[in-house]
Amino acid sequence: MSKDAYTLTNADGSSSMELPVHKGTVGPDVLDIGSLYREQGVFTYDPGFVATGSCSSAITYIDGVKGVLMYRGYPVEQLAAHSNFLEVAFLLLYGELPTASQLEDFNESINRHTMLNEGMLRFFNGFRYDAHPMAMLSAVVGSMSAYYHDTMDINNPEARKVFAHRILAKLPTIAAAALKLNAGQPFIYPRNDLSYTENLLHMFFAVPAEPYEINKIAAQALDLLFILHADHEQNCSTSTVRMAGSSGANPYSAIAAGISALWGPAHGGANEAVLRMLEQIGEAKNIPRFVDKAKDRDDPFRLMGFGHRVYKNFDPRATIIREMCHKVLKQMGRTNSPLFDLALELEQVALKDEYFIEKNLYPNVDFYSGIIYRALGIPTSMFTVMFAIGRTVGWVAHWKEMITDPGGKISRPRQLYTGPPQRDYVPVDQRS
Ligand code: SDX
C-alpha cells in the first residue's frame, strides 16, 4: 500500500480501490473519498461529521487531545497575552499580523463603518420589547442584503473587503440596538473616537441623561473574550456559513445563517444556558442532584458548558477565561461572586466524577464566559450575541476562504435512505 494511500477492499475481496491520503501542515491526514461512489457505488456515513473533513483550511488549527488552538499558526495563549481583537481580526482575515500602518488603516476603516442605515434602525420599532436579542441579530444582519447592494458581488475583491469591514464594524451597533430595545432605552449612536470594545460599552450602557464613563477593565476583558471567541475551525455555525455561502448566496445571508446556528444551546447558546443552569442550581448543596441528572441517559438535561466535540481535555479558552474571571471580578470589586464560586465548585465536583472522566467532559469556552459578562452588567439574554460579535470575523474569514477557492463547489451531502420502498398512490376513498 502506498504510504500516500489506503487500500479499500470490500467484504468478499472482489473489489478494491486506493484512497489517496492528503497531509496538512499539522494534524490528522485525510482520506480523499471523492471517487468512492463513482468507483464503488457506496457513500461514507458519518452523522454529525464526527470524523469528516469538510474542506481544507489555513485559518485555525485545533488539537483536541493536547488542548491546542492556533489562529494562522499563532497559539491563542500568545495572542491573548500580547495582541488585541482588531489585530487578531486582521490576522484571521488576511493571514498575517498587520504592520503598524496596516493596523491603523484597518482600525480606521472599521471605525468608519460602525453606523447603521437609518432604515435598519427602524426595524427595531417593529420588534416586541422582549424579543430575544439573537432573534433581532439574525433578522437585522440578514436584512443588510436589502441595504448594502454595493457588496453583494461575491466575485469582486473590493466588495468582499468592504463587506468584511462593514459587518465586523456593525455587529456591536446592531447588538446595542437590540439591548436598548429590551431595556426600553433610546439607541445610542456609535462614536468614532472610541476603541472597538469601548464603543460597544458606550452604546450598551450610556444614556442621554448623564455622562457615561467607560470602564477600561471591562473594555480590556471584552477585547480578550472576543479574541478567544474569534474562530474555531469547522464548528457548527462556521460550517453553516460555509454551506450557505457555497450556493453563491450573498455574504450577509450566509452570516445570518451562522448566527442562527450559533443560537442553539448545544453551541453558542450554551453561555446563556450555563448562567440559567447555575441560577437553577442555586447553591452548592444542590450540585450532586444536577450532576446526577446530567448523567441520567433518560434525562435530557446536560451540564451546560461541559463537553466538546473536539477537546477531550481542557478547552484552552476555558482555562484562560477562568483565570480572567478571578482578575475581572477582583478589579470590578466583585470578589464576592456566589455564581463564580458555584461554578468553581460545580467544576470540581464534575471533574472528579467517574462519568465525566470516562466521557472526557471538561469545561468549554461557554462555562465561565457568562460570569464575566454578568459582572460587566451585560444581560443574560445578550450572552450569545457577545459570542456572535467575537465569532463574526471567523465566519467572514472562512466564507472568504471558501468563496475564493478555485476548486470550490456547492456543499451537497448524500444520505442513507431508510424510508419506504417504492409504492403506488392510493386514492383517498380507498384508504383505510
Ligand atoms: C461550543 O465545535 C466547536 O468548536 C464549538 C465551540 C466553538 O468555539 O465554536 O467550541 C463552541 O459550542 C462549545 C460547546 C457548548 N455546548 C455546551 O456546553 C452544551 C453541553 N455540551 C453537550 O451538548 C456536548 O458536550 C456537545 C454538544 C458540546 C458535544 O457533543 P458531542 O461531541 O456530539 O458529544 P456527544 O453529545 O456525543 O456526547 C458524548 C457523550 C454522550 O453520552 P453517551 O451517548 O456516550 O452515553 O457524552 C455525554 C453524551 O450524553 N455528554 C454529556 C455532556 N456532553 C456530552 N453528558 C452530560 N453533560 C454534558 N454537557
Coordinates of N, CA, C and O and ligand atoms in Angstrom, one line a residue, residues 62 229 231-232 234-237 262 265-268 270 274 294-295 297 301-312 315 317 355-356 359 361 364-366 387 391, ligand 1:
I62 N -6.9 23.1 15.6 CA -7.2 22.7 17.0 C -6.7 21.3 17.2 O -6.8 20.5 16.3
H229 N -13.0 34.0 21.3 CA -14.2 33.5 20.5 C -14.1 33.7 19.0 O -15.0 33.3 18.3
D231 N -12.5 32.5 16.4 CA -12.6 31.4 15.4 C -12.4 30.0 16.0 O -11.8 30.0 17.1
H232 N -12.9 29.0 15.4 CA -12.7 27.7 16.0 C -12.9 26.6 15.0 O -13.6 25.6 15.2
Q234 N -14.0 24.2 12.0 CA -15.2 23.9 11.3 C -16.4 23.6 12.2 O -17.1 22.7 12.1
N235 N -16.6 24.5 13.3 CA -17.7 24.3 14.2 C -19.0 24.4 13.5 O -19.1 24.8 12.3
C236 N -20.1 24.2 14.2 CA -21.4 24.1 13.6 C -21.8 25.4 12.9 O -22.2 25.4 11.7
S237 N -21.6 26.5 13.5 CA -22.0 27.8 12.9 C -21.1 28.2 11.7 O -21.6 28.7 10.7
L262 N -25.6 29.4 15.6 CA -24.9 29.6 16.9 C -25.8 29.7 18.1 O -25.5 29.3 19.2
P265 N -28.5 25.8 22.1 CA -27.8 25.6 23.4 C -26.7 24.6 23.3 O -25.9 24.5 24.2
A266 N -26.7 23.8 22.3 CA -25.5 22.8 22.2 C -24.3 23.5 21.6 O -23.2 23.0 21.6
H267 N -24.5 24.8 21.2 CA -23.4 25.5 20.6 C -23.2 26.8 21.3 O -23.1 26.8 22.5
G268 N -23.3 28.0 20.6 CA -23.1 29.2 21.3 C -24.1 29.6 22.3 O -23.9 30.4 23.2
A270 N -25.0 28.0 24.6 CA -24.6 27.4 25.9 C -24.2 28.4 27.0 O -24.5 28.2 28.2
V274 N -25.7 28.2 30.6 CA -24.9 28.0 31.8 C -25.3 28.9 32.9 O -25.6 28.4 34.0
A294 N -27.5 15.1 34.9 CA -26.7 15.2 33.7 C -26.2 13.8 33.3 O -26.1 13.5 32.1
K295 N -26.1 12.9 34.2 CA -25.6 11.5 33.9 C -26.7 10.6 33.5 O -26.4 9.5 33.0
R297 N -29.2 9.0 31.4 CA -29.4 8.9 29.9 C -30.9 9.2 29.6 O -31.2 9.6 28.5
F301 N -31.5 16.6 30.4 CA -30.6 17.6 31.0 C -29.1 17.3 30.8 O -28.7 16.2 31.0
R302 N -28.4 18.3 30.3 CA -26.9 18.1 30.2 C -26.3 19.3 31.0 O -26.9 20.3 31.1
L303 N -25.1 19.0 31.5 CA -24.4 20.1 32.2 C -23.9 21.1 31.2 O -22.9 20.8 30.4
M304 N -24.5 22.2 31.1 CA -24.2 23.2 30.1 C -22.8 23.8 30.4 O -22.4 24.0 31.5
G305 N -22.1 24.0 29.3 CA -20.7 24.5 29.4 C -19.7 23.4 29.6 O -18.5 23.6 29.8
F306 N -20.2 22.1 29.6 CA -19.3 21.0 29.7 C -19.3 20.1 28.4 O -20.4 20.0 27.8
G307 N -18.2 19.6 28.1 CA -18.1 18.7 26.9 C -17.8 19.4 25.7 O -18.0 20.6 25.6
H308 N -17.2 18.7 24.7 CA -16.9 19.3 23.4 C -16.6 18.2 22.4 O -16.1 17.2 22.7
R309 N -17.0 18.5 21.2 CA -16.8 17.6 20.1 C -15.3 17.3 19.9 O -14.9 16.2 19.6
V310 N -14.5 18.3 20.0 CA -13.0 18.2 19.7 C -12.2 18.1 20.9 O -11.4 17.2 21.1
Y311 N -12.4 19.0 21.9 CA -11.5 19.0 23.1 C -11.9 17.8 24.0 O -13.0 17.7 24.5
K312 N -10.9 16.9 24.2 CA -11.1 15.8 25.1 C -10.3 16.0 26.4 O -10.0 15.0 27.1
D315 N -10.5 22.8 27.4 CA -10.6 23.8 26.3 C -9.7 24.9 26.7 O -9.9 25.6 27.8
R317 N -9.4 27.8 25.9 CA -10.1 29.1 26.1 C -10.7 29.2 27.5 O -10.7 30.2 28.2
Y355 N -18.3 9.5 35.6 CA -19.0 9.6 34.3 C -18.3 10.7 33.5 O -18.0 10.5 32.3
F356 N -17.9 11.8 34.1 CA -17.3 12.9 33.3 C -15.9 12.6 32.9 O -15.4 13.0 31.8
K359 N -16.1 10.0 30.0 CA -16.5 10.6 28.7 C -15.7 11.8 28.3 O -16.1 12.6 27.4
L361 N -15.4 14.8 29.7 CA -16.2 16.0 29.7 C -15.5 17.1 30.6 O -15.4 16.9 31.8
N364 N -16.0 24.0 28.8 CA -15.6 24.5 27.5 C -15.7 26.1 27.5 O -15.9 26.6 28.6
V365 N -15.5 26.7 26.4 CA -15.4 28.2 26.4 C -16.7 28.8 27.0 O -16.6 29.9 27.5
D366 N -17.8 28.1 27.0 CA -19.0 28.8 27.5 C -19.2 28.7 29.0 O -20.2 29.3 29.5
F387 N -21.0 36.3 21.9 CA -20.3 35.2 21.2 C -20.3 35.5 19.7 O -19.3 35.5 19.0
R391 N -17.2 35.9 17.1 CA -17.1 34.9 16.0 C -17.3 35.4 14.6 O -16.9 34.7 13.6
Ligands
SDX1 C1 -19.3 25.4 21.6 O1 -17.5 22.9 17.8 C2 -17.0 23.9 18.4 O2 -15.8 24.2 18.2 C3 -17.9 24.7 19.3 C4 -17.4 25.8 20.1 C5 -16.9 26.9 19.2 O3 -16.0 27.7 19.6 O4 -17.4 27.1 18.1 O5 -16.3 25.4 20.9 C6 -18.4 26.4 20.9 O6 -20.4 25.1 21.0 C7 -18.9 24.8 22.8 C8 -19.9 23.7 23.3 C9 -21.1 24.4 24.1 N1 -22.2 23.4 24.4 C10 -22.4 23.0 25.6 O7 -21.7 23.4 26.6 C11 -23.7 22.2 25.8 C12 -23.4 20.9 26.6 N2 -22.5 20.1 25.9 C13 -23.0 19.0 25.1 O8 -24.2 19.3 24.5 C14 -22.0 18.3 24.2 O9 -20.9 18.1 25.0 C15 -21.5 19.0 22.9 C16 -22.7 19.3 22.0 C17 -20.7 20.2 23.2 C18 -20.6 18.0 22.2 O10 -21.4 17.0 21.8 P1 -20.8 15.7 21.0 O11 -19.4 15.8 20.7 O12 -21.7 15.4 19.9 O13 -20.8 14.6 22.1 P2 -22.0 13.7 22.5 O14 -23.2 14.5 22.5 O15 -22.0 12.5 21.5 O16 -21.6 13.3 23.9 C19 -20.8 12.1 24.1 C20 -21.3 11.5 25.4 C21 -22.8 11.3 25.4 O17 -23.1 10.2 26.2 P3 -23.3 8.7 25.5 O18 -24.3 8.8 24.5 O19 -21.9 8.3 25.0 O20 -23.7 7.9 26.7 O21 -21.1 12.5 26.5 C22 -22.4 12.8 27.0 C23 -23.4 12.5 26.0 O22 -24.7 12.2 26.6 N3 -22.3 14.3 27.2 C24 -22.8 14.9 28.3 C25 -22.5 16.3 28.1 N4 -21.9 16.4 26.9 C26 -21.8 15.2 26.4 N5 -23.4 14.5 29.4 C27 -23.8 15.4 30.3 N6 -23.5 16.8 30.2 C28 -22.8 17.2 29.1 N7 -22.6 18.5 29.0

